[in-house]
Amino acid sequence: MAILAGWLSKQAIPEAIIEERLLRMAAVLEQHGGERAMVLQPGAGLVTFADPLASLGTQQNTTLLDWLPGQHTFVYRRPLTGWHPLYYVQDWPEPGDLLFASEIKALLAAGVPCRLFLPALKAVQRYGFLPAPWTAFTGIEVVPAGSLLRWQQGRTLVRELYDYRLAPSDATEARREGVSDRWTAILSELDQVLRAQCERLLSLPAAPLLVFTAGTGAAALSAELLSWAAQQELGTIPILQVATLAFPGQRRAYAAAEALAERLKAAALAIRGVDAPEYWLATLDALEAPCAHTFPLALHQALHTAKVESGGRLALVGLGARPLLAPPPSFPLTSQESTELLQCYGALLRGRPSRHQPHLDEEPQLWTPEAVRSLAEGPTWEETRHARRLVRKALALPQSWQRWRYLDLHLRLPDLLLVTAQQLAAFDQLTLAAPFALPELAEALAPLPPAHKRLGLAAQTSDESQSQKRVLAMLLHSYYRAPVRGAWPATALLSAPSHSLAAEMTGAVSLSSVSRDLLAETLAPRALAQTGIFLPQAVEALKERSRGGSVPRELVLIFTTQLLCKLFGATL
């Protein structure tokens, strides 16, 4: 993740004042390591932290940042899949100013008011994550994936820069594309991108490469390809450590990972999940936002434990493969209305049965009367320019699976998966390598329709030189397994086709096993009254529902919001 911060003003603010504010932000960011560099001039300043390992692990084909001090111009380009989030505040501390950083905590350290943005909580309740450009704090936004931020002489502009192309531009082009040639070209590009990623990883200094997997899926395949490339090109076996995490009663989660480690002659690290208060505190400190899933907690445990036990700094994950290759849910996104399209998408993320038409009024009532009034007077995420653009482009796609994939690649992939993984990895000074989340690979795979028979045919070849393409085609085939009818759980997020690491990690997480003191203190009526957001009776009802079973996502949202307010000192 790119680590940087800056302050731009159209006024000639003295360099000493600029430096003082930058140093406050740098004190937050330097905890992630890297060599610091600072540039100052009257009215502008930039601080960056360079890490050669990070640049090799997530190498981009485009320039992220352009700063032209002589023209009072700053440009930031966020990659399409969601790498390198950048948070910013417009018109603060003075009109025309722009303050930005790769972490929200750095902006708060610079003096930005720490106020909770209540409409953001409603968005988390609806989608299970916080979609861009919103954050949990009033006035602080994030550059959406695939967008450009430009500041020039006191004016800030955010616009679309990159996008997926899921359908041919016209019928003539569609007919001109030969089906077999198209599949061959896509598999060839997939092969090339993964090979290039392997070459970059093999060029790194000898150190354990942490492979986070339940033993199958994209991360496991990437590790197999890396091992094969090392033996073919270097005649060596890479230093790998296969790490997987499971909770009590999930012994089967270790078996496939142990088998993978044995095949790769790698060390195996079996991590037993513990729902401890210190993990919750660290997770929310890194995420800087509430969550509706326990998956971030478990992912933090996996990353943190593997880093401590191995001393490795590079983590290989399968993020991106499932949104790119898995079939859409059984309930189709066929609505022609923008509001209904997002309602359906949000309901499908909540795992609603396909036979039921989702409605917003089915959402549980969590809010105090004061919060209800504030929400009624405030904006909704669906009204943002970014949301309207996504809906307009999704509705222009002719097929339901294309609409689902377009929304998922623009929302869940960058705003839940990659943001969560990057922030948690940065917390432990880990660099992520996620081949299937590379923009060039995502753009190549995004147009693939759910037609597994063609993939099977593409895999049938006896040419030894095509062995890697057969493996890749088999991977694609495995991701087209149909989901269980009526069940599209938002917790099945990472790499494996049937049992992903995220599903294993979240399957047995329960708030009831959190320290009783922390849980009681955070959800006590007095604590709820201090924040003034949630109804105590609603909290009690949700706690009753969670006894002896799965935890409602609304209770996770309430617990993490309360804890976030306490950690950051946020107020409404």
Coordinates of C-alpha atoms in Angstrom, one line a residue:
M1 CA 0.0 0.0 0.0
A2 CA 1.4 3.4 -0.9
I3 CA 2.1 5.4 2.2
L4 CA 1.9 9.2 1.8
A5 CA 0.4 12.4 3.1
G6 CA 0.2 16.0 2.0
W7 CA -1.3 19.4 2.4
L8 CA -2.0 21.7 -0.6
S9 CA -3.2 25.3 -0.4
K10 CA -3.7 28.1 -2.8
Q11 CA -2.3 30.4 -0.2
A12 CA 1.4 30.9 0.4
I13 CA 1.4 29.3 3.9
P14 CA 4.9 29.4 5.4
E15 CA 6.9 26.2 5.1
A16 CA 7.3 25.9 8.8
I17 CA 3.6 25.6 9.3
I18 CA 3.3 23.1 6.5
E19 CA 6.1 21.1 7.9
E20 CA 4.6 21.0 11.4
R21 CA 1.3 19.6 10.2
L22 CA 3.1 17.1 7.9
L23 CA 5.2 15.8 10.8
R24 CA 2.1 15.1 12.8
M25 CA 0.8 13.0 9.9
A26 CA 4.1 11.4 9.4
A27 CA 4.3 10.3 13.0
V28 CA 1.2 8.1 12.3
L29 CA 2.4 6.7 9.0
E30 CA 6.0 6.0 9.9
Q31 CA 4.8 3.1 12.1
H32 CA 4.5 1.0 8.9
G33 CA 8.2 1.4 8.1
G34 CA 9.8 2.7 4.9
E35 CA 12.2 5.5 4.1
R36 CA 10.7 8.9 4.7
A37 CA 11.1 11.7 2.1
M38 CA 9.6 15.2 2.5
V39 CA 9.2 18.0 0.0
L40 CA 8.2 21.5 1.2
Q41 CA 7.4 24.8 -0.5
P42 CA 5.2 27.8 0.5
G43 CA 1.6 26.6 0.4
A44 CA 2.4 22.9 -0.2
G45 CA 4.1 19.8 1.2
L46 CA 4.3 16.1 0.6
V47 CA 5.7 13.3 2.7
T48 CA 6.1 9.7 1.4
F49 CA 7.5 6.4 2.8
A50 CA 9.2 4.2 0.3
D51 CA 9.4 0.5 0.7
P52 CA 11.1 -1.5 -2.1
L53 CA 9.4 -4.7 -1.1
A54 CA 6.0 -3.1 -1.4
S55 CA 6.7 -1.9 -4.9
L56 CA 7.7 -5.3 -6.0
G57 CA 4.8 -7.1 -4.3
T58 CA 2.1 -4.8 -5.9
Q59 CA 3.8 -3.4 -8.9
Q60 CA 1.5 -1.1 -11.0
N61 CA 1.7 -0.4 -14.7
T62 CA 0.6 3.2 -14.3
T63 CA 1.9 6.1 -12.3
L64 CA 0.0 6.7 -9.0
L65 CA 1.1 10.2 -8.3
D66 CA 2.0 13.4 -10.2
W67 CA 2.9 16.6 -8.4
L68 CA 3.7 19.7 -10.4
P69 CA 4.5 22.4 -7.8
G70 CA 5.2 25.0 -10.4
Q71 CA 1.7 24.6 -11.8
H72 CA 0.0 24.1 -8.4
T73 CA -1.2 20.7 -9.6
F74 CA -1.5 17.4 -7.8
V75 CA -2.9 14.2 -9.5
Y76 CA -3.6 10.9 -7.8
R77 CA -4.7 7.8 -9.8
R78 CA -6.2 4.9 -7.8
P79 CA -5.9 1.6 -9.6
L80 CA -9.1 0.0 -10.8
T81 CA -9.2 -3.0 -8.5
G82 CA -8.7 -0.8 -5.4
W83 CA -5.0 -0.9 -4.5
H84 CA -3.6 2.2 -2.6
P85 CA -6.6 4.0 -1.1
L86 CA -6.2 7.7 -0.5
Y87 CA -8.3 9.7 2.0
Y88 CA -8.8 13.4 1.7
V89 CA -10.5 16.4 3.1
Q90 CA -11.5 19.4 0.9
D91 CA -11.5 23.0 1.9
W92 CA -9.8 22.4 5.2
P93 CA -8.4 24.1 7.2
E94 CA -9.1 26.9 4.7
P95 CA -11.3 27.1 1.5
G96 CA -9.4 25.7 -1.4
D97 CA -7.1 23.6 0.7
L98 CA -6.7 19.8 0.2
L99 CA -5.4 17.5 3.0
F100 CA -4.8 13.9 2.1
A101 CA -3.2 10.8 3.5
S102 CA -3.2 7.0 3.0
E103 CA -4.7 6.6 6.5
I104 CA -7.6 8.4 8.2
K105 CA -5.7 8.5 11.5
A106 CA -3.1 10.7 9.8
L107 CA -5.7 13.3 8.9
L108 CA -7.1 13.2 12.4
A109 CA -3.6 13.7 13.8
A110 CA -3.4 16.8 11.6
G111 CA -6.4 18.3 13.4
V112 CA -9.3 17.3 11.2
P113 CA -12.5 17.1 13.4
C114 CA -13.3 13.5 14.4
R115 CA -17.1 13.3 13.9
L116 CA -18.9 10.1 13.1
F117 CA -20.8 10.2 9.8
L118 CA -24.2 8.6 10.7
P119 CA -25.4 7.9 7.1
A120 CA -22.3 5.8 6.6
L121 CA -23.5 3.4 9.3
K122 CA -26.7 3.0 7.3
A123 CA -24.7 2.0 4.2
V124 CA -22.7 -0.5 6.2
Q125 CA -26.0 -2.0 7.5
R126 CA -27.3 -2.3 3.9
Y127 CA -24.3 -3.6 2.1
G128 CA -22.1 -5.1 4.8
F129 CA -19.2 -2.7 4.1
L130 CA -18.7 1.0 3.5
P131 CA -18.7 1.9 -0.2
A132 CA -16.6 4.7 -1.6
P133 CA -16.4 7.6 -1.6
W134 CA -17.7 7.6 2.0
T135 CA -15.8 6.9 5.2
A136 CA -17.0 6.6 8.7
F137 CA -16.1 10.3 9.5
T138 CA -17.8 13.5 8.4
G139 CA -15.9 15.4 5.8
I140 CA -13.4 12.7 5.0
E141 CA -13.7 10.8 1.7
V142 CA -11.8 8.2 -0.1
V143 CA -10.9 8.2 -3.8
P144 CA -13.0 5.5 -5.5
A145 CA -11.2 2.6 -7.2
G146 CA -10.4 3.5 -10.8
S147 CA -10.8 7.2 -10.2
L148 CA -8.5 10.2 -10.5
L149 CA -8.2 13.0 -7.9
R150 CA -6.9 16.3 -9.2
W151 CA -6.2 19.4 -7.2
Q152 CA -5.3 22.5 -9.2
Q153 CA -5.0 26.0 -7.8
G154 CA -7.5 25.5 -5.1
R155 CA -10.0 23.4 -7.0
T156 CA -10.5 19.6 -6.3
L157 CA -12.0 17.3 -8.9
V158 CA -12.6 13.5 -8.6
R159 CA -13.6 11.7 -11.8
E160 CA -13.6 8.2 -13.3
L161 CA -10.3 7.2 -14.9
Y162 CA -10.4 3.4 -15.6
D163 CA -13.3 1.0 -16.0
Y164 CA -14.1 -2.6 -16.8
R165 CA -15.3 -3.5 -20.2
L166 CA -17.8 -6.4 -19.7
A167 CA -19.5 -6.3 -23.1
P168 CA -18.4 -5.5 -26.7
S169 CA -19.1 -2.0 -27.7
D170 CA -21.4 -3.1 -30.6
A171 CA -23.0 -6.1 -32.2
T172 CA -20.5 -6.1 -35.1
E173 CA -17.6 -6.4 -32.7
A174 CA -19.3 -9.1 -30.8
R175 CA -19.8 -11.2 -34.0
R176 CA -16.2 -10.5 -35.1
E177 CA -14.8 -12.0 -31.9
G178 CA -14.2 -15.7 -32.4
V179 CA -15.2 -17.6 -29.2
S180 CA -12.3 -20.0 -29.3
D181 CA -9.8 -17.3 -30.0
R182 CA -11.2 -15.2 -27.2
W183 CA -10.8 -17.9 -24.6
T184 CA -7.3 -18.7 -25.8
A185 CA -6.3 -15.1 -25.6
I186 CA -7.7 -14.7 -22.1
L187 CA -6.0 -17.8 -20.8
S188 CA -2.7 -16.7 -22.4
E189 CA -3.0 -13.3 -20.8
L190 CA -3.8 -14.9 -17.4
D191 CA -0.7 -17.1 -17.8
Q192 CA 1.5 -14.2 -18.7
V193 CA 0.4 -12.0 -15.8
L194 CA 0.8 -14.8 -13.2
R195 CA 4.2 -15.7 -14.6
A196 CA 5.3 -12.0 -14.4
Q197 CA 4.1 -11.9 -10.8
C198 CA 6.1 -15.1 -10.0
E199 CA 9.2 -13.5 -11.5
R200 CA 8.8 -10.4 -9.3
L201 CA 8.3 -12.5 -6.2
L202 CA 11.3 -14.7 -7.0
S203 CA 13.5 -11.7 -7.3
L204 CA 12.9 -10.7 -3.7
P205 CA 15.5 -11.4 -1.0
A206 CA 15.2 -14.9 0.5
A207 CA 12.6 -14.8 3.2
P208 CA 9.5 -16.8 4.0
L209 CA 6.6 -16.0 1.7
L210 CA 3.4 -16.4 3.6
V211 CA 0.7 -18.2 1.7
F212 CA -2.8 -17.6 3.2
T213 CA -5.1 -20.3 2.0
A214 CA -7.4 -23.1 3.2
G215 CA -5.4 -25.3 0.8
T216 CA -7.4 -24.7 -2.4
G217 CA -8.3 -21.8 -4.6
A218 CA -6.3 -18.9 -6.1
A219 CA -3.7 -18.5 -3.4
A220 CA -2.9 -22.2 -3.5
L221 CA -2.7 -22.1 -7.3
S222 CA -0.4 -19.0 -7.2
A223 CA 1.8 -20.8 -4.7
E224 CA 2.0 -23.9 -6.9
L225 CA 2.9 -21.8 -9.9
L226 CA 5.5 -19.9 -7.9
S227 CA 7.1 -23.2 -6.8
W228 CA 7.0 -24.6 -10.4
A229 CA 8.6 -21.4 -11.8
A230 CA 11.4 -21.5 -9.1
Q231 CA 12.3 -25.1 -9.9
Q232 CA 12.1 -24.6 -13.7
E233 CA 14.0 -21.3 -13.9
L234 CA 16.2 -21.2 -10.8
G235 CA 16.5 -24.9 -9.9
T236 CA 15.5 -24.0 -6.3
I237 CA 12.5 -24.5 -4.0
P238 CA 11.1 -21.2 -2.8
I239 CA 10.8 -20.6 1.0
L240 CA 7.1 -20.8 1.6
Q241 CA 5.0 -21.0 4.7
V242 CA 1.4 -22.1 4.2
A243 CA -0.8 -20.4 6.9
T244 CA -4.4 -21.2 7.6
L245 CA -6.8 -20.4 10.4
A246 CA -9.7 -22.2 11.9
F247 CA -11.8 -22.1 15.0
P248 CA -12.6 -25.0 17.4
G249 CA -14.4 -27.8 15.6
Q250 CA -12.9 -26.9 12.2
R251 CA -10.1 -29.4 12.0
R252 CA -10.9 -30.2 8.4
A253 CA -9.7 -26.7 7.5
Y254 CA -6.1 -27.6 8.3
A255 CA -6.1 -30.8 6.2
A256 CA -6.0 -29.3 2.7
A257 CA -3.5 -26.7 3.8
E258 CA -1.2 -29.3 5.3
A259 CA -1.4 -31.3 2.1
L260 CA -0.5 -28.2 0.0
A261 CA 2.5 -27.5 2.3
E262 CA 3.7 -31.1 1.9
R263 CA 3.5 -30.9 -1.9
L264 CA 5.4 -27.6 -2.0
K265 CA 7.9 -28.7 0.7
A266 CA 6.8 -25.7 2.7
A267 CA 6.3 -25.1 6.4
A268 CA 2.7 -25.2 7.6
L269 CA 1.3 -22.9 10.2
A270 CA -2.1 -23.9 11.7
I271 CA -3.5 -20.9 13.5
R272 CA -6.3 -21.4 16.0
G273 CA -8.7 -18.5 16.0
V274 CA -9.3 -16.7 19.3
D275 CA -12.0 -14.1 19.7
A276 CA -10.0 -11.9 22.0
P277 CA -10.5 -8.2 22.9
E278 CA -7.0 -7.1 21.8
Y279 CA -7.7 -8.5 18.3
W280 CA -10.9 -6.5 18.1
L281 CA -9.2 -3.3 19.2
A282 CA -6.3 -3.8 16.7
T283 CA -8.7 -4.7 13.9
L284 CA -10.8 -1.5 14.3
D285 CA -7.7 0.6 14.8
A286 CA -6.4 -0.6 11.4
L287 CA -9.8 -0.5 9.6
E288 CA -10.8 3.0 10.8
A289 CA -14.4 2.0 10.2
P290 CA -17.1 -0.2 11.7
C291 CA -17.8 -3.6 10.1
A292 CA -20.7 -5.9 9.7
H293 CA -18.7 -9.1 9.4
T294 CA -16.2 -10.9 11.7
F295 CA -14.0 -11.7 8.7
P296 CA -11.7 -8.7 9.3
L297 CA -11.1 -9.9 12.9
A298 CA -10.1 -13.4 11.7
L299 CA -8.0 -12.0 8.9
H300 CA -6.1 -9.8 11.3
Q301 CA -5.4 -12.8 13.5
A302 CA -4.1 -14.8 10.6
L303 CA -1.9 -12.0 9.3
H304 CA -0.6 -11.0 12.7
T305 CA 0.1 -14.5 14.0
A306 CA 1.9 -15.6 10.8
K307 CA 4.0 -12.5 10.8
V308 CA 5.0 -13.0 14.5
E309 CA 5.7 -16.7 14.1
S310 CA 7.6 -16.6 10.8
G311 CA 9.2 -13.1 10.6
G312 CA 8.0 -12.9 6.9
R313 CA 7.1 -9.7 5.3
L314 CA 5.3 -10.8 2.1
A315 CA 1.8 -12.3 2.2
L316 CA 0.4 -14.2 -0.9
V317 CA -3.4 -14.1 -1.0
G318 CA -6.1 -15.1 -3.5
L319 CA -8.1 -11.9 -3.3
G320 CA -10.0 -11.0 -6.4
A321 CA -10.5 -14.5 -7.9
R322 CA -14.0 -15.1 -6.5
P323 CA -15.5 -11.8 -7.6
L324 CA -14.0 -12.3 -11.0
L325 CA -14.8 -15.9 -11.6
A326 CA -17.7 -17.1 -9.3
P327 CA -21.2 -17.3 -10.8
P328 CA -23.8 -14.6 -9.8
P329 CA -26.4 -15.4 -7.2
S330 CA -29.5 -17.2 -8.4
F331 CA -31.7 -14.1 -8.0
P332 CA -31.0 -12.1 -11.2
L333 CA -30.3 -8.3 -11.3
T334 CA -33.0 -7.7 -13.9
S335 CA -34.4 -4.4 -12.6
Q336 CA -34.6 -1.4 -14.9
E337 CA -34.8 1.0 -12.0
S338 CA -31.7 2.4 -10.4
T339 CA -33.0 2.3 -6.8
E340 CA -34.3 -1.3 -7.2
L341 CA -31.0 -2.4 -8.7
L342 CA -29.0 -1.3 -5.6
Q343 CA -31.7 -2.7 -3.3
C344 CA -31.4 -6.1 -5.0
Y345 CA -27.6 -6.0 -4.9
G346 CA -27.6 -5.1 -1.2
A347 CA -30.1 -7.9 -0.4
L348 CA -28.2 -10.5 -2.3
L349 CA -25.1 -9.5 -0.3
R350 CA -27.1 -10.3 2.8
G351 CA -27.9 -13.8 1.5
R352 CA -31.6 -13.3 1.0
P353 CA -33.4 -16.3 -0.6
S354 CA -33.8 -15.8 -4.3
R355 CA -37.5 -16.5 -4.2
H356 CA -38.1 -13.3 -2.1
Q357 CA -38.1 -9.9 -3.6
P358 CA -35.8 -7.8 -1.3
H359 CA -37.1 -4.6 0.3
L360 CA -35.4 -2.0 2.4
D361 CA -38.1 -2.0 5.0
E362 CA -37.0 -5.5 6.1
E363 CA -33.9 -4.0 7.7
P364 CA -34.1 -4.2 11.5
Q365 CA -34.7 -0.9 13.3
L366 CA -31.6 -0.1 15.3
W367 CA -31.6 3.6 15.7
T368 CA -32.6 6.0 18.4
P369 CA -35.3 8.6 17.5
E370 CA -32.6 11.3 17.3
A371 CA -30.6 9.1 14.9
V372 CA -33.7 8.4 12.8
R373 CA -34.3 12.1 12.4
S374 CA -30.7 12.7 11.5
L375 CA -30.7 9.9 8.9
A376 CA -33.9 11.2 7.4
E377 CA -32.4 14.7 6.9
G378 CA -29.0 13.4 5.7
P379 CA -27.9 12.0 2.4
T380 CA -27.9 8.4 1.3
W381 CA -25.0 6.7 -0.4
E382 CA -27.3 5.8 -3.3
E383 CA -27.5 9.6 -4.1
T384 CA -23.8 10.0 -4.4
R385 CA -22.4 10.8 -7.9
H386 CA -20.3 7.6 -7.7
A387 CA -23.3 5.4 -7.0
R388 CA -25.4 7.0 -9.7
R389 CA -22.6 6.4 -12.3
L390 CA -22.2 2.8 -11.3
V391 CA -25.9 2.1 -11.6
R392 CA -26.2 3.9 -14.9
K393 CA -23.4 1.8 -16.4
A394 CA -24.6 -1.4 -14.8
L395 CA -28.1 -0.9 -16.3
A396 CA -26.6 -0.4 -19.7
L397 CA -25.2 -4.0 -19.6
P398 CA -27.5 -6.4 -21.4
Q399 CA -27.1 -9.5 -19.1
S400 CA -27.9 -10.0 -15.4
W401 CA -24.5 -11.6 -14.6
Q402 CA -22.7 -8.7 -16.2
R403 CA -24.6 -6.3 -13.9
W404 CA -23.8 -8.3 -10.8
R405 CA -20.1 -8.6 -11.7
Y406 CA -19.8 -4.9 -12.6
L407 CA -21.2 -3.8 -9.2
D408 CA -19.2 -6.4 -7.3
L409 CA -15.9 -5.5 -8.9
H410 CA -16.5 -1.8 -8.2
L411 CA -17.9 -2.2 -4.7
R412 CA -17.1 -5.4 -2.8
L413 CA -13.7 -6.1 -4.3
P414 CA -12.1 -2.6 -3.6
D415 CA -14.2 -1.4 -0.7
L416 CA -14.3 -4.6 1.4
L417 CA -11.8 -7.1 0.3
L418 CA -8.7 -5.1 -0.8
V419 CA -9.2 -2.2 1.6
T420 CA -9.6 -4.6 4.5
A421 CA -6.6 -6.7 3.6
Q422 CA -4.3 -3.7 2.8
Q423 CA -5.1 -1.9 6.0
L424 CA -4.7 -5.0 8.2
A425 CA -1.4 -6.0 6.4
A426 CA 0.0 -2.5 6.8
F427 CA -0.8 -2.7 10.5
D428 CA 1.7 -5.6 10.8
Q429 CA 4.1 -4.2 8.2
L430 CA 3.2 -6.9 5.7
T431 CA 3.2 -6.4 2.0
L432 CA 0.4 -8.1 0.1
A433 CA 0.8 -10.0 -3.2
A434 CA -2.6 -10.7 -4.8
P435 CA -2.1 -11.8 -8.4
F436 CA -5.9 -12.0 -9.2
A437 CA -6.4 -8.4 -7.9
L438 CA -3.9 -6.9 -10.3
P439 CA -5.7 -4.5 -12.6
E440 CA -4.5 -5.9 -15.9
L441 CA -5.6 -9.4 -14.9
A442 CA -8.9 -8.2 -13.6
E443 CA -9.6 -6.4 -16.8
A444 CA -8.8 -9.5 -18.8
L445 CA -11.0 -11.9 -16.7
A446 CA -14.0 -9.6 -16.1
P447 CA -15.7 -10.2 -19.5
L448 CA -15.6 -14.0 -19.0
P449 CA -19.3 -15.2 -19.0
P450 CA -20.3 -18.0 -16.6
A451 CA -19.9 -20.8 -19.2
H452 CA -17.8 -23.5 -17.6
K453 CA -18.2 -26.0 -20.5
R454 CA -16.0 -23.7 -22.7
L455 CA -13.5 -23.5 -20.0
G456 CA -13.4 -27.3 -19.8
L457 CA -12.8 -27.5 -23.5
A458 CA -10.0 -24.9 -23.2
A459 CA -8.4 -27.1 -20.6
Q460 CA -8.3 -30.2 -22.9
T461 CA -4.8 -30.2 -24.5
S462 CA -2.0 -32.7 -24.5
D463 CA 0.7 -30.3 -25.4
E464 CA 3.3 -30.3 -22.6
S465 CA 4.1 -26.7 -23.2
Q466 CA 0.5 -25.8 -22.5
S467 CA 0.5 -27.5 -19.0
Q468 CA 0.3 -24.2 -17.2
K469 CA -2.8 -23.1 -19.3
R470 CA -4.5 -26.4 -18.4
V471 CA -3.9 -25.6 -14.7
L472 CA -5.3 -22.1 -15.1
A473 CA -8.3 -23.4 -17.1
M474 CA -9.0 -25.9 -14.3
L475 CA -8.9 -23.1 -11.8
L476 CA -11.4 -21.1 -13.8
H477 CA -13.6 -24.2 -14.2
S478 CA -13.6 -24.7 -10.4
Y479 CA -14.9 -21.2 -9.8
Y480 CA -18.0 -21.7 -11.9
R481 CA -19.5 -24.1 -9.4
A482 CA -23.0 -23.0 -8.8
P483 CA -23.7 -21.6 -5.3
V484 CA -26.2 -23.2 -3.0
R485 CA -29.6 -22.1 -4.1
G486 CA -30.9 -19.2 -1.9
A487 CA -27.6 -18.8 -0.1
W488 CA -25.0 -16.3 -1.2
P489 CA -23.4 -15.4 2.1
A490 CA -21.3 -12.2 2.2
T491 CA -18.8 -14.0 4.4
A492 CA -17.6 -16.3 1.5
L493 CA -15.1 -13.7 0.3
L494 CA -11.7 -15.1 -0.4
S495 CA -10.2 -17.6 -2.7
A496 CA -11.5 -21.2 -2.6
P497 CA -14.4 -22.3 -4.8
S498 CA -16.2 -24.2 -2.1
H499 CA -14.6 -23.5 1.3
S500 CA -12.7 -20.3 1.2
L501 CA -10.3 -19.2 3.9
A502 CA -12.7 -16.4 4.9
A503 CA -15.6 -18.8 5.2
E504 CA -13.5 -21.0 7.5
M505 CA -12.3 -18.0 9.5
T506 CA -15.8 -16.6 10.1
G507 CA -17.7 -19.8 10.5
A508 CA -17.4 -20.0 14.3
V509 CA -16.6 -16.5 15.4
S510 CA -19.0 -15.4 18.1
L511 CA -19.2 -12.2 20.0
S512 CA -20.2 -14.2 23.0
S513 CA -16.6 -15.3 23.4
V514 CA -15.2 -11.8 23.5
S515 CA -14.1 -10.7 26.9
R516 CA -17.3 -10.3 29.0
D517 CA -16.0 -7.1 30.4
L518 CA -15.4 -5.6 27.0
L519 CA -18.7 -6.8 25.6
A520 CA -20.7 -5.6 28.6
E521 CA -18.9 -2.3 28.7
T522 CA -19.3 -1.6 25.0
L523 CA -23.0 -2.6 24.8
A524 CA -24.2 -1.4 28.2
P525 CA -27.2 0.9 28.2
R526 CA -25.0 3.7 29.6
A527 CA -22.5 3.3 26.8
L528 CA -25.2 3.3 24.2
A529 CA -26.8 6.4 25.7
Q530 CA -23.4 8.2 25.5
T531 CA -23.2 7.7 21.8
G532 CA -26.9 8.2 21.2
I533 CA -27.0 6.1 18.1
F534 CA -28.6 2.7 18.9
L535 CA -31.7 1.6 20.8
P536 CA -30.8 -0.5 23.9
Q537 CA -33.8 -2.7 23.4
A538 CA -32.7 -3.4 19.9
V539 CA -29.3 -4.4 21.2
E540 CA -30.8 -6.8 23.8
A541 CA -33.0 -8.4 21.1
L542 CA -30.0 -9.0 18.9
K543 CA -28.0 -10.4 21.7
E544 CA -30.8 -12.9 22.4
R545 CA -30.8 -13.9 18.8
S546 CA -27.1 -14.6 18.9
R547 CA -27.2 -17.0 21.8
G548 CA -26.1 -20.4 20.7
G549 CA -26.1 -19.5 17.0
S550 CA -24.7 -17.2 14.4
V551 CA -24.2 -13.5 15.3
P552 CA -26.5 -11.1 13.4
R553 CA -24.5 -8.7 11.3
E554 CA -26.4 -5.8 12.9
L555 CA -25.0 -6.7 16.3
V556 CA -21.5 -6.8 14.8
L557 CA -22.1 -3.3 13.4
I558 CA -23.3 -2.0 16.7
F559 CA -20.5 -3.5 18.7
T560 CA -17.8 -2.3 16.3
T561 CA -19.3 1.2 16.0
Q562 CA -19.4 1.6 19.7
L563 CA -15.8 0.4 20.0
L564 CA -14.7 2.7 17.1
C565 CA -16.2 5.7 18.9
K566 CA -14.3 4.8 22.0
L567 CA -11.0 4.2 20.2
F568 CA -11.1 7.4 18.1
G569 CA -13.0 9.6 20.5
A570 CA -15.6 10.2 17.7
T571 CA -18.8 12.1 18.3
L572 CA -21.8 12.9 16.2

